[in-house]
XYZ file of N, CA and C in Angstrom:
573
model
N 0.829 -1.165 0.000
C 0.000 0.000 0.000
C 0.884 1.242 0.000
N 0.546 2.181 -0.813
C 1.342 3.407 -0.844
C 1.008 4.272 0.363
N 1.886 5.206 0.671
C 1.660 6.068 1.833
C 0.437 6.963 1.634
N 0.144 7.330 0.393
C -1.025 8.164 0.111
C -2.314 7.410 0.464
N -2.369 6.135 0.090
C -3.548 5.326 0.400
C -3.662 5.118 1.907
N -2.529 4.878 2.577
C -2.539 4.696 4.033
C -3.060 5.952 4.726
N -2.584 7.116 4.297
C -3.032 8.370 4.894
C -4.527 8.566 4.686
N -5.011 8.255 3.494
C -6.436 8.400 3.193
C -7.268 7.440 4.049
N -6.787 6.219 4.227
C -7.487 5.235 5.069
C -7.562 5.715 6.503
N -6.463 6.244 7.025
C -6.439 6.772 8.390
C -7.402 7.946 8.516
N -7.411 8.821 7.516
C -8.307 9.970 7.537
C -9.767 9.523 7.562
N -10.115 8.532 6.752
C -11.493 8.028 6.703
C -11.874 7.404 8.039
N -10.983 6.621 8.618
C -11.268 5.987 9.912
C -11.493 7.037 11.009
N -10.645 8.081 11.034
C -10.802 9.132 12.038
C -12.127 9.863 11.846
N -12.464 10.184 10.614
C -13.722 10.876 10.334
C -14.914 10.013 10.739
N -14.811 8.718 10.472
C -15.884 7.794 10.839
C -16.060 7.757 12.357
N -14.979 7.583 13.090
C -15.046 7.535 14.559
C -15.608 8.832 15.134
N -15.169 9.950 14.559
C -15.626 11.250 15.037
C -17.131 11.411 14.790
N -17.613 10.994 13.629
C -19.029 11.135 13.318
C -19.877 10.223 14.194
N -19.373 9.046 14.531
C -20.108 8.158 15.416
C -20.205 8.770 16.812
N -19.094 9.340 17.304
C -19.098 9.960 18.629
C -20.051 11.141 18.683
N -20.032 11.955 17.659
C -20.891 13.146 17.651
C -22.310 12.819 17.211
N -22.475 11.671 16.584
C -23.769 11.250 16.046
C -24.318 12.265 15.056
N -23.426 12.880 14.296
C -23.870 13.844 13.292
C -24.288 13.128 12.020
N -23.758 11.968 11.810
C -24.090 11.181 10.639
C -24.701 9.883 11.106
N -25.787 9.449 10.487
C -26.478 8.229 10.896
C -25.750 7.024 10.291
N -24.723 6.563 10.992
C -23.990 5.390 10.528
C -24.237 4.200 11.436
N -24.789 4.459 12.622
C -25.085 3.348 13.513
C -26.516 3.456 13.976
N -27.039 2.341 14.403
C -28.397 2.307 14.915
C -28.426 1.461 16.169
N -29.545 1.505 16.857
C -29.703 0.701 18.045
C -30.818 -0.287 17.801
N -30.593 -1.503 18.236
C -31.597 -2.541 18.128
C -32.110 -2.778 19.536
N -33.379 -2.429 19.824
C -33.864 -2.551 21.194
C -33.882 -3.994 21.669
N -33.857 -4.138 22.967
C -33.888 -5.442 23.614
C -35.306 -5.968 23.618
N -35.495 -7.245 23.339
C -36.795 -7.898 23.447
C -37.015 -8.197 24.916
N -38.026 -7.596 25.516
C -38.299 -7.786 26.940
C -39.695 -8.373 27.109
N -39.826 -9.695 27.168
C -41.138 -10.273 27.406
C -41.610 -9.955 28.821
N -42.782 -10.397 29.164
C -43.412 -9.995 30.416
C -42.828 -10.681 31.646
N -41.556 -10.883 31.711
C -40.926 -11.409 32.908
C -40.622 -10.204 33.790
N -41.086 -10.230 35.011
C -41.004 -9.066 35.879
C -39.601 -8.799 36.402
N -38.797 -9.817 36.577
C -37.472 -9.648 37.150
C -36.555 -8.946 36.177
N -35.915 -7.869 36.626
C -34.994 -7.131 35.772
C -33.766 -7.968 35.434
N -33.445 -8.947 36.303
C -32.275 -9.782 36.041
C -32.578 -10.881 35.032
N -33.841 -11.121 34.749
C -34.184 -12.188 33.815
C -33.822 -11.835 32.383
N -34.077 -10.601 32.011
C -33.775 -10.149 30.655
C -32.876 -8.929 30.755
N -31.781 -8.959 30.035
C -30.891 -7.801 30.057
C -31.531 -6.681 29.254
N -31.298 -5.451 29.680
C -32.064 -4.353 29.107
C -31.265 -3.378 28.259
N -30.034 -3.660 27.962
C -29.270 -2.721 27.146
C -29.599 -2.907 25.667
N -29.394 -1.844 24.895
C -29.621 -1.925 23.462
C -28.349 -2.384 22.775
N -28.505 -2.993 21.631
C -27.379 -3.488 20.864
C -27.046 -2.466 19.787
N -25.808 -2.017 19.763
C -25.370 -1.033 18.764
C -24.929 -1.773 17.509
N -25.252 -1.191 16.385
C -24.853 -1.798 15.117
C -24.712 -0.724 14.053
N -23.921 -1.027 13.055
C -23.760 -0.102 11.933
C -24.933 -0.254 10.986
N -25.383 0.854 10.435
C -26.506 0.829 9.514
C -26.128 0.123 8.209
N -24.928 0.335 7.739
C -24.480 -0.245 6.474
C -23.230 -1.088 6.713
N -23.292 -2.399 6.413
C -22.134 -3.256 6.662
C -20.902 -2.888 5.830
N -21.083 -2.156 4.750
C -19.918 -1.758 3.962
C -19.027 -0.800 4.744
N -19.605 -0.098 5.729
C -18.810 0.793 6.575
C -17.789 0.005 7.396
N -18.170 -1.192 7.817
C -17.247 -2.039 8.580
C -16.045 -2.390 7.717
N -16.333 -2.816 6.504
C -15.261 -3.204 5.586
C -14.350 -2.011 5.305
N -14.948 -0.839 5.091
C -14.144 0.362 4.835
C -13.309 0.728 6.055
N -13.905 0.613 7.240
C -13.176 0.963 8.460
C -12.027 -0.003 8.725
N -12.219 -1.259 8.368
C -11.145 -2.241 8.554
C -10.006 -2.020 7.566
N -10.334 -1.461 6.434
C -9.310 -1.194 5.423
C -8.729 -2.448 4.804
N -9.573 -3.446 4.568
C -9.097 -4.708 3.993
C -9.749 -4.954 2.642
N -9.117 -5.797 1.877
C -9.645 -6.204 0.585
C -10.696 -7.299 0.805
N -11.658 -7.461 -0.107
C -12.674 -8.507 0.043
C -12.087 -9.918 0.204
N -10.954 -10.169 -0.402
C -10.329 -11.495 -0.310
C -9.934 -11.849 1.127
N -9.733 -10.836 1.958
C -9.365 -11.062 3.353
C -10.388 -11.949 4.062
N -11.648 -11.786 3.709
C -12.709 -12.513 4.399
C -12.754 -13.991 4.031
N -12.047 -14.390 2.985
C -11.911 -15.815 2.695
C -11.133 -16.513 3.804
N -10.282 -15.763 4.490
C -9.464 -16.318 5.566
C -10.061 -16.044 6.948
N -10.896 -15.042 7.067
C -11.473 -14.671 8.357
C -13.001 -14.756 8.280
N -13.513 -15.981 8.298
C -14.956 -16.183 8.165
C -15.728 -15.713 9.403
N -15.086 -15.709 10.544
C -15.738 -15.247 11.780
C -16.135 -13.768 11.637
N -15.193 -12.944 11.198
C -15.490 -11.521 10.998
C -16.530 -11.344 9.902
N -16.406 -12.114 8.843
C -17.376 -12.031 7.756
C -18.770 -12.430 8.247
N -18.833 -13.356 9.204
C -20.119 -13.745 9.786
C -20.790 -12.589 10.505
N -20.003 -11.759 11.213
C -20.560 -10.583 11.881
C -21.073 -9.568 10.861
N -20.333 -9.419 9.786
C -20.756 -8.498 8.733
C -22.033 -9.027 8.065
N -22.100 -10.340 7.867
C -23.283 -10.981 7.302
C -24.505 -10.717 8.194
N -24.322 -10.823 9.503
C -25.406 -10.568 10.448
C -25.903 -9.122 10.312
N -24.997 -8.173 10.220
C -25.374 -6.772 10.067
C -26.139 -6.556 8.766
N -25.696 -7.207 7.705
C -26.375 -7.124 6.410
C -27.804 -7.661 6.517
N -27.960 -8.806 7.163
C -29.283 -9.414 7.317
C -30.214 -8.518 8.131
N -29.694 -7.963 9.220
C -30.518 -7.095 10.071
C -30.948 -5.852 9.303
N -30.029 -5.293 8.543
C -30.381 -4.115 7.734
C -31.514 -4.459 6.769
N -31.387 -5.585 6.075
C -32.420 -5.989 5.122
C -33.750 -6.277 5.818
N -33.700 -6.959 6.962
C -34.934 -7.248 7.700
C -35.637 -5.971 8.139
N -34.881 -4.989 8.581
C -35.483 -3.726 8.993
C -36.204 -3.063 7.824
N -35.563 -3.073 6.676
C -36.153 -2.440 5.494
C -37.420 -3.168 5.063
N -37.348 -4.500 4.932
C -38.489 -5.265 4.438
C -39.620 -5.326 5.457
N -39.304 -5.432 6.741
C -40.365 -5.527 7.751
C -41.047 -4.184 7.994
N -40.347 -3.101 7.732
C -40.923 -1.777 7.907
C -42.172 -1.599 7.049
N -42.172 -2.194 5.869
C -43.325 -2.098 4.977
C -44.550 -2.782 5.587
N -44.322 -3.758 6.483
C -45.421 -4.467 7.142
C -45.709 -3.918 8.534
N -45.043 -2.836 8.881
C -45.212 -2.272 10.215
C -44.448 -3.040 11.274
N -43.461 -3.793 10.858
C -42.678 -4.599 11.792
C -41.509 -3.827 12.364
N -40.941 -4.391 13.420
C -39.727 -3.811 14.003
C -38.805 -4.951 14.422
N -37.547 -4.609 14.589
C -36.521 -5.596 14.886
C -35.890 -5.289 16.242
N -35.698 -6.337 17.045
C -34.982 -6.210 18.309
C -34.106 -7.456 18.464
N -33.524 -7.639 19.626
C -32.781 -8.871 19.878
C -33.093 -9.386 21.265
N -32.785 -10.658 21.503
C -33.109 -11.316 22.761
C -31.829 -11.786 23.431
N -31.724 -11.490 24.714
C -30.603 -11.989 25.522
C -31.105 -12.108 26.952
N -30.914 -13.275 27.563
C -31.402 -13.452 28.929
C -30.279 -13.802 29.895
N -30.637 -13.930 31.163
C -29.640 -14.183 32.209
C -29.000 -15.555 32.093
N -29.584 -16.435 31.324
C -29.021 -17.775 31.151
C -27.991 -17.821 30.031
N -27.785 -16.706 29.390
C -26.827 -16.654 28.299
C -27.436 -17.012 26.952
N -28.741 -17.266 26.923
C -29.403 -17.554 25.652
C -29.636 -16.252 24.914
N -29.423 -16.276 23.628
C -29.706 -15.090 22.836
C -30.133 -15.489 21.444
N -30.940 -14.640 20.862
C -31.308 -14.771 19.456
C -30.744 -13.531 18.778
N -30.166 -13.713 17.619
C -29.575 -12.584 16.914
C -30.604 -11.502 16.621
N -31.856 -11.917 16.454
C -32.876 -10.975 16.035
C -34.251 -11.478 16.450
N -35.114 -10.548 16.814
C -36.530 -10.842 17.033
C -37.301 -9.885 16.135
N -38.113 -10.439 15.264
C -38.924 -9.641 14.343
C -40.341 -9.584 14.903
N -40.834 -8.384 15.209
C -42.162 -8.176 15.790
C -43.087 -7.589 14.734
N -44.308 -8.087 14.680
C -45.336 -7.491 13.830
C -46.376 -6.809 14.709
N -47.160 -5.914 14.125
C -48.148 -5.145 14.888
C -49.185 -6.015 15.579
N -49.502 -7.159 14.979
C -50.548 -8.015 15.540
C -50.062 -8.856 16.726
N -48.829 -8.635 17.166
C -48.312 -9.357 18.327
C -47.493 -10.587 17.983
N -47.549 -11.009 16.736
C -46.751 -12.171 16.331
C -45.284 -11.782 16.284
N -44.438 -12.784 16.542
C -43.008 -12.515 16.447
C -42.253 -13.750 15.996
N -41.080 -13.507 15.440
C -40.199 -14.583 14.977
C -38.855 -14.427 15.663
N -38.298 -15.545 16.118
C -36.929 -15.586 16.622
C -36.036 -15.930 15.441
N -34.940 -15.203 15.285
C -34.095 -15.378 14.096
C -32.627 -15.482 14.487
N -31.944 -16.420 13.885
C -30.490 -16.553 13.984
C -29.919 -16.363 12.592
N -28.696 -15.836 12.511
C -28.008 -15.652 11.232
C -26.790 -16.550 11.212
N -26.705 -17.395 10.205
C -25.574 -18.307 10.063
C -25.092 -18.262 8.619
N -23.829 -17.974 8.469
C -23.263 -17.781 7.138
C -23.271 -19.065 6.313
N -22.837 -20.166 6.909
C -22.723 -21.420 6.166
C -23.639 -22.506 6.698
N -23.774 -23.573 5.928
C -24.670 -24.663 6.299
C -24.180 -25.435 7.525
N -22.886 -25.396 7.805
C -22.357 -26.142 8.949
C -22.819 -25.555 10.288
N -23.274 -24.307 10.304
C -23.706 -23.658 11.546
C -25.218 -23.639 11.734
N -25.963 -24.152 10.776
C -27.426 -24.125 10.852
C -27.922 -24.892 12.073
N -27.329 -26.028 12.349
C -27.740 -26.855 13.492
C -27.612 -26.074 14.809
N -26.503 -25.360 14.979
C -26.308 -24.554 16.194
C -27.382 -23.469 16.316
N -27.660 -22.803 15.218
C -28.674 -21.753 15.231
C -30.050 -22.297 15.582
N -30.405 -23.427 15.002
C -31.700 -24.051 15.287
C -31.770 -24.490 16.745
N -30.678 -25.020 17.277
C -30.648 -25.451 18.685
C -30.874 -24.264 19.619
N -30.257 -23.110 19.317
C -30.467 -21.905 20.135
C -31.934 -21.496 20.121
N -32.535 -21.488 18.953
C -33.933 -21.074 18.844
C -34.858 -22.026 19.591
N -34.610 -23.328 19.474
C -35.426 -24.312 20.177
C -35.242 -24.226 21.688
N -34.049 -23.884 22.122
C -33.782 -23.735 23.545
C -34.540 -22.536 24.132
N -34.597 -21.447 23.381
C -35.352 -20.276 23.835
C -36.839 -20.615 23.908
N -37.342 -21.294 22.897
C -38.748 -21.689 22.908
C -39.039 -22.608 24.095
N -38.129 -23.514 24.392
C -38.281 -24.408 25.532
C -38.319 -23.628 26.848
N -37.476 -22.617 26.957
C -37.452 -21.764 28.147
C -38.786 -21.040 28.329
N -39.361 -20.561 27.248
C -40.658 -19.888 27.305
C -41.742 -20.879 27.736
N -41.693 -22.088 27.188
C -42.667 -23.126 27.582
C -42.577 -23.424 29.081
N -41.360 -23.591 29.590
C -41.171 -23.876 31.019
C -41.699 -22.735 31.875
N -41.437 -21.516 31.454
C -41.932 -20.343 32.177
C -43.457 -20.367 32.221
N -44.085 -20.683 31.096
C -45.546 -20.682 31.009
C -46.180 -21.780 31.858
N -45.457 -22.877 32.115
C -45.995 -23.956 32.943
C -46.215 -23.511 34.384
N -45.364 -22.609 34.871
C -45.470 -22.163 36.258
C -46.171 -20.816 36.401
N -46.231 -20.042 35.365
C -46.834 -18.710 35.410
C -48.351 -18.827 35.246
N -49.084 -18.137 36.114
C -50.543 -18.201 36.029
C -51.157 -16.915 35.465
N -50.478 -15.776 35.601
C -51.083 -14.507 35.200
C -50.573 -13.954 33.884
N -49.269 -13.900 33.698
C -48.705 -13.240 32.514
C -47.876 -14.231 31.704
N -48.560 -15.121 31.014
C -47.853 -16.098 30.196
C -47.249 -15.418 28.975
N -46.159 -15.966 28.512
C -45.479 -15.421 27.341
C -45.973 -16.116 26.082
N -46.045 -15.364 25.038
C -46.424 -15.939 23.754
C -45.245 -16.728 23.205
N -45.512 -17.919 22.703
C -44.468 -18.701 22.047
C -44.147 -18.052 20.705
N -42.919 -18.209 20.222
C -42.595 -17.612 18.916
C -43.468 -18.206 17.818
N -43.930 -17.351 16.937
C -44.749 -17.818 15.816
C -43.896 -18.464 14.737
N -42.661 -18.026 14.631
C -41.710 -18.611 13.679
C -40.334 -18.655 14.311
N -39.574 -19.672 13.950
C -38.156 -19.763 14.300
C -37.426 -19.883 12.967
N -36.503 -18.961 12.733
C -35.872 -18.862 11.412
C -34.356 -18.791 11.558
N -33.669 -19.533 10.705
C -32.223 -19.380 10.547
C -32.012 -18.819 9.147
N -31.487 -17.603 9.072
C -31.194 -16.984 7.774
C -29.738 -17.282 7.452
N -29.509 -17.792 6.245
C -28.173 -18.256 5.878
C -27.674 -17.619 4.583
N -26.421 -17.866 4.329
C -25.822 -17.464 3.065
C -25.830 -18.619 2.076
N -26.595 -19.661 2.372
C -26.651 -20.838 1.496
C -27.681 -20.633 0.398
N -27.842 -21.655 -0.443
C -28.700 -21.542 -1.617
C -30.144 -21.950 -1.388
N -30.401 -22.947 -0.543
C -31.724 -23.556 -0.468
C -32.419 -23.278 0.849
N -33.731 -23.062 0.764
C -34.554 -22.868 1.935
C -35.401 -24.104 2.175
N -35.711 -24.372 3.434
C -36.530 -25.536 3.774
C -37.015 -25.417 5.217
N -37.968 -26.278 5.556
C -38.475 -26.348 6.931
C -37.935 -27.621 7.549
N -37.275 -27.477 8.684
C -36.711 -28.624 9.387
C -37.802 -29.352 10.171
N -37.512 -30.568 10.582
C -38.490 -31.365 11.334
C -38.814 -30.749 12.699
N -37.928 -29.925 13.252
C -38.178 -29.279 14.545
C -38.932 -27.953 14.401
N -39.383 -27.636 13.180
C -40.175 -26.437 12.950
C -39.376 -25.194 12.616
N -38.060 -25.294 12.572
C -37.214 -24.148 12.243
C -37.132 -24.015 10.719
N -37.359 -22.794 10.252
C -37.238 -22.523 8.823
C -35.816 -22.062 8.527
N -35.225 -22.612 7.481
C -33.907 -22.192 7.009
C -34.150 -21.401 5.726
N -33.764 -20.128 5.747
C -34.083 -19.230 4.630
C -32.805 -18.555 4.143
N -32.480 -18.695 2.848
C -31.333 -17.966 2.302
C -31.603 -16.453 2.305
N -30.581 -15.679 2.535
C -30.745 -14.222 2.588
C -31.311 -13.677 1.278
N -31.006 -14.287 0.164
C -31.510 -13.836 -1.131
C -33.008 -13.924 -1.255
N -33.664 -14.717 -0.403
C -35.124 -14.866 -0.447
C -35.854 -13.803 0.373
N -35.150 -13.009 1.137
C -35.816 -12.023 1.996
C -36.633 -11.019 1.199
N -36.133 -10.623 0.083
C -36.829 -9.590 -0.678
C -38.101 -10.113 -1.329
N -38.211 -11.404 -1.481
C -39.401 -11.997 -2.120
C -40.437 -12.254 -1.061
């Protein structure tokens, strides 16, 4: 890399950091926490999740070539998650939907919770490759199981079970698993 390109990259990174701190430019957003009707504040964590509005900003801030992600799939997975959330926000907005995330005191989390106005919601995990689909489905089923257990003992404020459990992937094919989890390629979101 020439020194001119390095200087320009440093300048862009500084400008980006400064704009995020001042919040003069909308480059990041907050994804609210999904807080079901569990009364204990320790049951559900209440902080918001910060994320970049456009995943290309991450790539620009890192200052790497696209080929870099062939070697660092973990980082690319985080960028993939940001891309999926951005798309879900755009497409669900047309239906009056909103996006949040779930994290509880047991360490269970869903990458995304999609809420519709009628009260229905979907738990969503994002997995880049097919080898991680099983893990994502297991997380979603575990959260649903936790809600079921809660409802067995709760008499007044039962929680609604998720209407859909979805793993959004970077793979080619979509299908419904035997455990009720839908596997949906990101390319199908717009349809």
